[in-house]
């Protein structure tokens, strides 16, 4: 079909023409319930009026000027984000991978300033941090790395959720400068660490002057039931990266920092032509304002709890369901077998879902999903799962 495009994606046989809230319509006019939000991006749903209005207005006024000049909207967004996150400074990029690249560069420079010649960052098995060379090297999934060697050096890896292995590394490695970790692993299959994991990581980082760098690209912007996932604990990271939900579909990423970490990147040390341009910042400001005004993080928490309990009821006696887990609107239903076919079966029935790590049905619905839509999701997906596991 699309001969001109590099074959990097196995695309599903559908294209969408229009969206509204939790719904998408394809080119034939068929309607789909969207339980994926463009992979945790459209948290406010499709065509949210506040975002559309901000974009239209800004597009008619000024789209881009470059970071050679002051950008009031970028400063405004920076103030708002750092206030909500209790961070001090922010660098804006255009994607999640770039936000993580910023964090990786920041950590290395921080290490060099401490006199560590070959600084290393501790990363996790099963993690996902992006597709650029440094971020795929940080990613704990061989499939993402295979064929792109030599990988970027300077990463050490431990199992996710295992604080003892982090402490063991701290005992005998002298070149670690930071930990980069997702509070919940999204691409890895909605993996939730043990309860005090982040606090324990914080303690190890404090003890060894490592930076705690949280990749909140998938978990952030209200999705976990708090604006940022670390707010479920009482710790603050040194560095946090955001992207996906930040622009509700307009490409924008951010790397936030506080304390010593906030002062590391200075003039000339990093940059981006597009990063934080007026159009993207206008969209992100509208997103942040809407999330706060409509208390959507709390809505995500309540709706997530409701979905988890209703799925648990609907699937309680179904053989082949290993675990139903989640926090807020990051929900995983793990099966005892590979189930990627489910995505296309659901599509045929007008339902958009995803499968991560081959066996985990991953749901990332928009935060504005109604109770009625949630019921429909539970009914439709549960019957699909029963049929699939029966056959
Ligand atoms: C999606 C994602 C990324 C990469 O973001 P891109 O915008 O695709 O570069 C990085 N980390 C996490 C946790 C993600 O979910």
PDB file of C-alpha atoms in Angstrom, residues 113-248:
ATOM      1  CA  UNK A 113      31.595  17.954  37.079  1.00  0.00           C
ATOM      2  CA  UNK A 114      32.027  15.522  39.979  1.00  0.00           C
ATOM      3  CA  UNK A 115      35.240  14.328  38.371  1.00  0.00           C
ATOM      4  CA  UNK A 116      33.862  11.012  37.102  1.00  0.00           C
ATOM      5  CA  UNK A 117      35.481  10.396  33.756  1.00  0.00           C
ATOM      6  CA  UNK A 118      33.143   7.701  32.446  1.00  0.00           C
ATOM      7  CA  UNK A 119      29.793   8.373  34.110  1.00  0.00           C
ATOM      8  CA  UNK A 120      27.173   5.622  33.903  1.00  0.00           C
ATOM      9  CA  UNK A 121      23.410   5.658  34.376  1.00  0.00           C
ATOM     10  CA  UNK A 122      21.594   2.816  36.074  1.00  0.00           C
ATOM     11  CA  UNK A 123      18.600   1.612  33.996  1.00  0.00           C
ATOM     12  CA  UNK A 124      16.122  -1.248  34.317  1.00  0.00           C
ATOM     13  CA  UNK A 125      15.301  -4.499  32.601  1.00  0.00           C
ATOM     14  CA  UNK A 126      12.034  -4.274  30.691  1.00  0.00           C
ATOM     15  CA  UNK A 127      12.253  -0.494  30.405  1.00  0.00           C
ATOM     16  CA  UNK A 128      11.463   1.675  27.421  1.00  0.00           C
ATOM     17  CA  UNK A 129      13.026   5.091  26.927  1.00  0.00           C
ATOM     18  CA  UNK A 130      12.819   5.730  23.172  1.00  0.00           C
ATOM     19  CA  UNK A 131      14.295   4.922  19.774  1.00  0.00           C
ATOM     20  CA  UNK A 132      17.223   7.304  19.388  1.00  0.00           C
ATOM     21  CA  UNK A 133      20.661   5.752  19.841  1.00  0.00           C
ATOM     22  CA  UNK A 134      21.159   6.786  23.451  1.00  0.00           C
ATOM     23  CA  UNK A 135      17.572   6.045  24.490  1.00  0.00           C
ATOM     24  CA  UNK A 136      17.462   2.643  22.780  1.00  0.00           C
ATOM     25  CA  UNK A 137      20.713   1.840  24.538  1.00  0.00           C
ATOM     26  CA  UNK A 138      19.019   2.760  27.831  1.00  0.00           C
ATOM     27  CA  UNK A 139      15.983   0.651  26.910  1.00  0.00           C
ATOM     28  CA  UNK A 140      15.830  -2.824  28.469  1.00  0.00           C
ATOM     29  CA  UNK A 141      14.499  -4.687  25.464  1.00  0.00           C
ATOM     30  CA  UNK A 142      16.843  -6.419  23.046  1.00  0.00           C
ATOM     31  CA  UNK A 143      14.341  -6.149  20.184  1.00  0.00           C
ATOM     32  CA  UNK A 144      14.682  -2.379  20.236  1.00  0.00           C
ATOM     33  CA  UNK A 145      18.484  -2.595  20.160  1.00  0.00           C
ATOM     34  CA  UNK A 146      19.177  -5.503  17.794  1.00  0.00           C
ATOM     35  CA  UNK A 147      20.989  -4.432  14.648  1.00  0.00           C
ATOM     36  CA  UNK A 148      21.918  -0.993  15.906  1.00  0.00           C
ATOM     37  CA  UNK A 149      25.137  -1.906  17.668  1.00  0.00           C
ATOM     38  CA  UNK A 150      27.479  -0.483  18.706  1.00  0.00           C
ATOM     39  CA  UNK A 151      25.168   0.775  21.422  1.00  0.00           C
ATOM     40  CA  UNK A 152      25.856   3.936  23.369  1.00  0.00           C
ATOM     41  CA  UNK A 153      27.946   3.082  26.419  1.00  0.00           C
ATOM     42  CA  UNK A 154      27.489   4.279  29.942  1.00  0.00           C
ATOM     43  CA  UNK A 155      24.456   2.302  31.073  1.00  0.00           C
ATOM     44  CA  UNK A 156      24.335  -0.370  33.754  1.00  0.00           C
ATOM     45  CA  UNK A 157      21.221  -2.507  34.125  1.00  0.00           C
ATOM     46  CA  UNK A 158      19.387  -4.144  37.020  1.00  0.00           C
ATOM     47  CA  UNK A 159      15.994  -5.899  37.330  1.00  0.00           C
ATOM     48  CA  UNK A 160      13.009  -3.525  37.679  1.00  0.00           C
ATOM     49  CA  UNK A 161      11.491  -3.294  41.148  1.00  0.00           C
ATOM     50  CA  UNK A 162      14.462  -4.945  42.871  1.00  0.00           C
ATOM     51  CA  UNK A 163      16.003  -2.461  45.308  1.00  0.00           C
ATOM     52  CA  UNK A 164      18.594  -4.966  46.562  1.00  0.00           C
ATOM     53  CA  UNK A 165      20.261  -5.134  43.165  1.00  0.00           C
ATOM     54  CA  UNK A 166      20.448  -1.329  43.112  1.00  0.00           C
ATOM     55  CA  UNK A 167      22.084  -1.353  46.555  1.00  0.00           C
ATOM     56  CA  UNK A 168      24.516  -4.009  45.359  1.00  0.00           C
ATOM     57  CA  UNK A 169      25.555  -1.844  42.411  1.00  0.00           C
ATOM     58  CA  UNK A 170      25.973   1.128  44.752  1.00  0.00           C
ATOM     59  CA  UNK A 171      28.388  -0.914  46.894  1.00  0.00           C
ATOM     60  CA  UNK A 172      30.857  -1.759  44.162  1.00  0.00           C
ATOM     61  CA  UNK A 173      30.450   0.748  41.308  1.00  0.00           C
ATOM     62  CA  UNK A 174      32.030   4.163  41.558  1.00  0.00           C
ATOM     63  CA  UNK A 175      30.997   5.600  38.199  1.00  0.00           C
ATOM     64  CA  UNK A 176      27.191   5.581  38.530  1.00  0.00           C
ATOM     65  CA  UNK A 177      25.815   9.128  38.506  1.00  0.00           C
ATOM     66  CA  UNK A 178      22.071   8.633  38.074  1.00  0.00           C
ATOM     67  CA  UNK A 179      19.159   6.198  37.993  1.00  0.00           C
ATOM     68  CA  UNK A 180      16.743   6.476  35.063  1.00  0.00           C
ATOM     69  CA  UNK A 181      13.480   4.645  35.728  1.00  0.00           C
ATOM     70  CA  UNK A 182       9.796   4.617  34.792  1.00  0.00           C
ATOM     71  CA  UNK A 183       7.541   4.744  37.882  1.00  0.00           C
ATOM     72  CA  UNK A 184       5.395   2.168  36.067  1.00  0.00           C
ATOM     73  CA  UNK A 185       6.737   0.403  32.980  1.00  0.00           C
ATOM     74  CA  UNK A 186       4.297   1.037  30.124  1.00  0.00           C
ATOM     75  CA  UNK A 187       5.740  -0.608  27.014  1.00  0.00           C
ATOM     76  CA  UNK A 188       7.145  -3.319  29.276  1.00  0.00           C
ATOM     77  CA  UNK A 189       3.570  -4.458  30.050  1.00  0.00           C
ATOM     78  CA  UNK A 190       2.181  -2.165  32.800  1.00  0.00           C
ATOM     79  CA  UNK A 191       4.692  -3.376  35.397  1.00  0.00           C
ATOM     80  CA  UNK A 192       4.097  -1.840  38.807  1.00  0.00           C
ATOM     81  CA  UNK A 193       7.033  -1.941  41.239  1.00  0.00           C
ATOM     82  CA  UNK A 194       6.712  -2.862  44.953  1.00  0.00           C
ATOM     83  CA  UNK A 195       5.124  -0.174  47.112  1.00  0.00           C
ATOM     84  CA  UNK A 196       8.162   1.649  48.512  1.00  0.00           C
ATOM     85  CA  UNK A 197      10.421   1.236  45.501  1.00  0.00           C
ATOM     86  CA  UNK A 198      10.631   4.940  44.543  1.00  0.00           C
ATOM     87  CA  UNK A 199      11.279   5.997  48.138  1.00  0.00           C
ATOM     88  CA  UNK A 200      13.993   3.356  48.424  1.00  0.00           C
ATOM     89  CA  UNK A 201      15.557   4.492  45.154  1.00  0.00           C
ATOM     90  CA  UNK A 202      15.428   8.071  46.461  1.00  0.00           C
ATOM     91  CA  UNK A 203      17.316   6.988  49.574  1.00  0.00           C
ATOM     92  CA  UNK A 204      20.046   5.197  47.620  1.00  0.00           C
ATOM     93  CA  UNK A 205      20.399   8.202  45.301  1.00  0.00           C
ATOM     94  CA  UNK A 206      20.691  10.589  48.261  1.00  0.00           C
ATOM     95  CA  UNK A 207      23.265   8.398  49.926  1.00  0.00           C
ATOM     96  CA  UNK A 208      25.498   8.275  46.837  1.00  0.00           C
ATOM     97  CA  UNK A 209      24.729  11.699  45.290  1.00  0.00           C
ATOM     98  CA  UNK A 210      23.111  10.050  42.279  1.00  0.00           C
ATOM     99  CA  UNK A 211      20.368  11.836  40.387  1.00  0.00           C
ATOM    100  CA  UNK A 212      16.956  10.181  40.535  1.00  0.00           C
ATOM    101  CA  UNK A 213      15.592  10.637  37.006  1.00  0.00           C
ATOM    102  CA  UNK A 214      11.992   9.566  36.419  1.00  0.00           C
ATOM    103  CA  UNK A 215      10.747   8.859  32.915  1.00  0.00           C
ATOM    104  CA  UNK A 216       7.109   9.972  33.298  1.00  0.00           C
ATOM    105  CA  UNK A 217       6.549  10.186  29.562  1.00  0.00           C
ATOM    106  CA  UNK A 218       3.741   7.608  29.706  1.00  0.00           C
ATOM    107  CA  UNK A 219       2.710   7.890  33.386  1.00  0.00           C
ATOM    108  CA  UNK A 220       2.683  11.701  33.637  1.00  0.00           C
ATOM    109  CA  UNK A 221       0.045  14.365  32.935  1.00  0.00           C
ATOM    110  CA  UNK A 222      -2.601  12.858  35.166  1.00  0.00           C
ATOM    111  CA  UNK A 223      -2.735   9.370  33.741  1.00  0.00           C
ATOM    112  CA  UNK A 224      -1.668   7.505  36.893  1.00  0.00           C
ATOM    113  CA  UNK A 225      -4.238   9.282  39.066  1.00  0.00           C
ATOM    114  CA  UNK A 226      -1.886  12.094  40.099  1.00  0.00           C
ATOM    115  CA  UNK A 227      -0.519  14.798  37.827  1.00  0.00           C
ATOM    116  CA  UNK A 228       2.817  12.955  38.018  1.00  0.00           C
ATOM    117  CA  UNK A 229       3.121   9.385  39.121  1.00  0.00           C
ATOM    118  CA  UNK A 230       5.776  10.059  41.776  1.00  0.00           C
ATOM    119  CA  UNK A 231       3.140  12.106  43.640  1.00  0.00           C
ATOM    120  CA  UNK A 232       1.685   8.789  44.836  1.00  0.00           C
ATOM    121  CA  UNK A 233       4.803   8.611  47.026  1.00  0.00           C
ATOM    122  CA  UNK A 234       6.268  11.419  49.108  1.00  0.00           C
ATOM    123  CA  UNK A 235       9.473  11.795  47.160  1.00  0.00           C
ATOM    124  CA  UNK A 236      10.546  14.270  44.489  1.00  0.00           C
ATOM    125  CA  UNK A 237      12.889  13.267  41.676  1.00  0.00           C
ATOM    126  CA  UNK A 238      15.895  15.356  40.637  1.00  0.00           C
ATOM    127  CA  UNK A 239      14.950  15.042  36.984  1.00  0.00           C
ATOM    128  CA  UNK A 240      11.672  14.132  35.299  1.00  0.00           C
ATOM    129  CA  UNK A 241      10.869  13.692  31.629  1.00  0.00           C
ATOM    130  CA  UNK A 242       7.459  14.235  30.037  1.00  0.00           C
ATOM    131  CA  UNK A 243       6.027  14.070  26.539  1.00  0.00           C
ATOM    132  CA  UNK A 244       3.032  11.958  25.393  1.00  0.00           C
ATOM    133  CA  UNK A 245       0.107  13.562  27.269  1.00  0.00           C
ATOM    134  CA  UNK A 246       1.701  16.992  27.522  1.00  0.00           C
ATOM    135  CA  UNK A 247       0.450  18.326  24.183  1.00  0.00           C
ATOM    136  CA  UNK A 248      -2.603  16.067  23.689  1.00  0.00           C
TER     137      UNK A 248
END
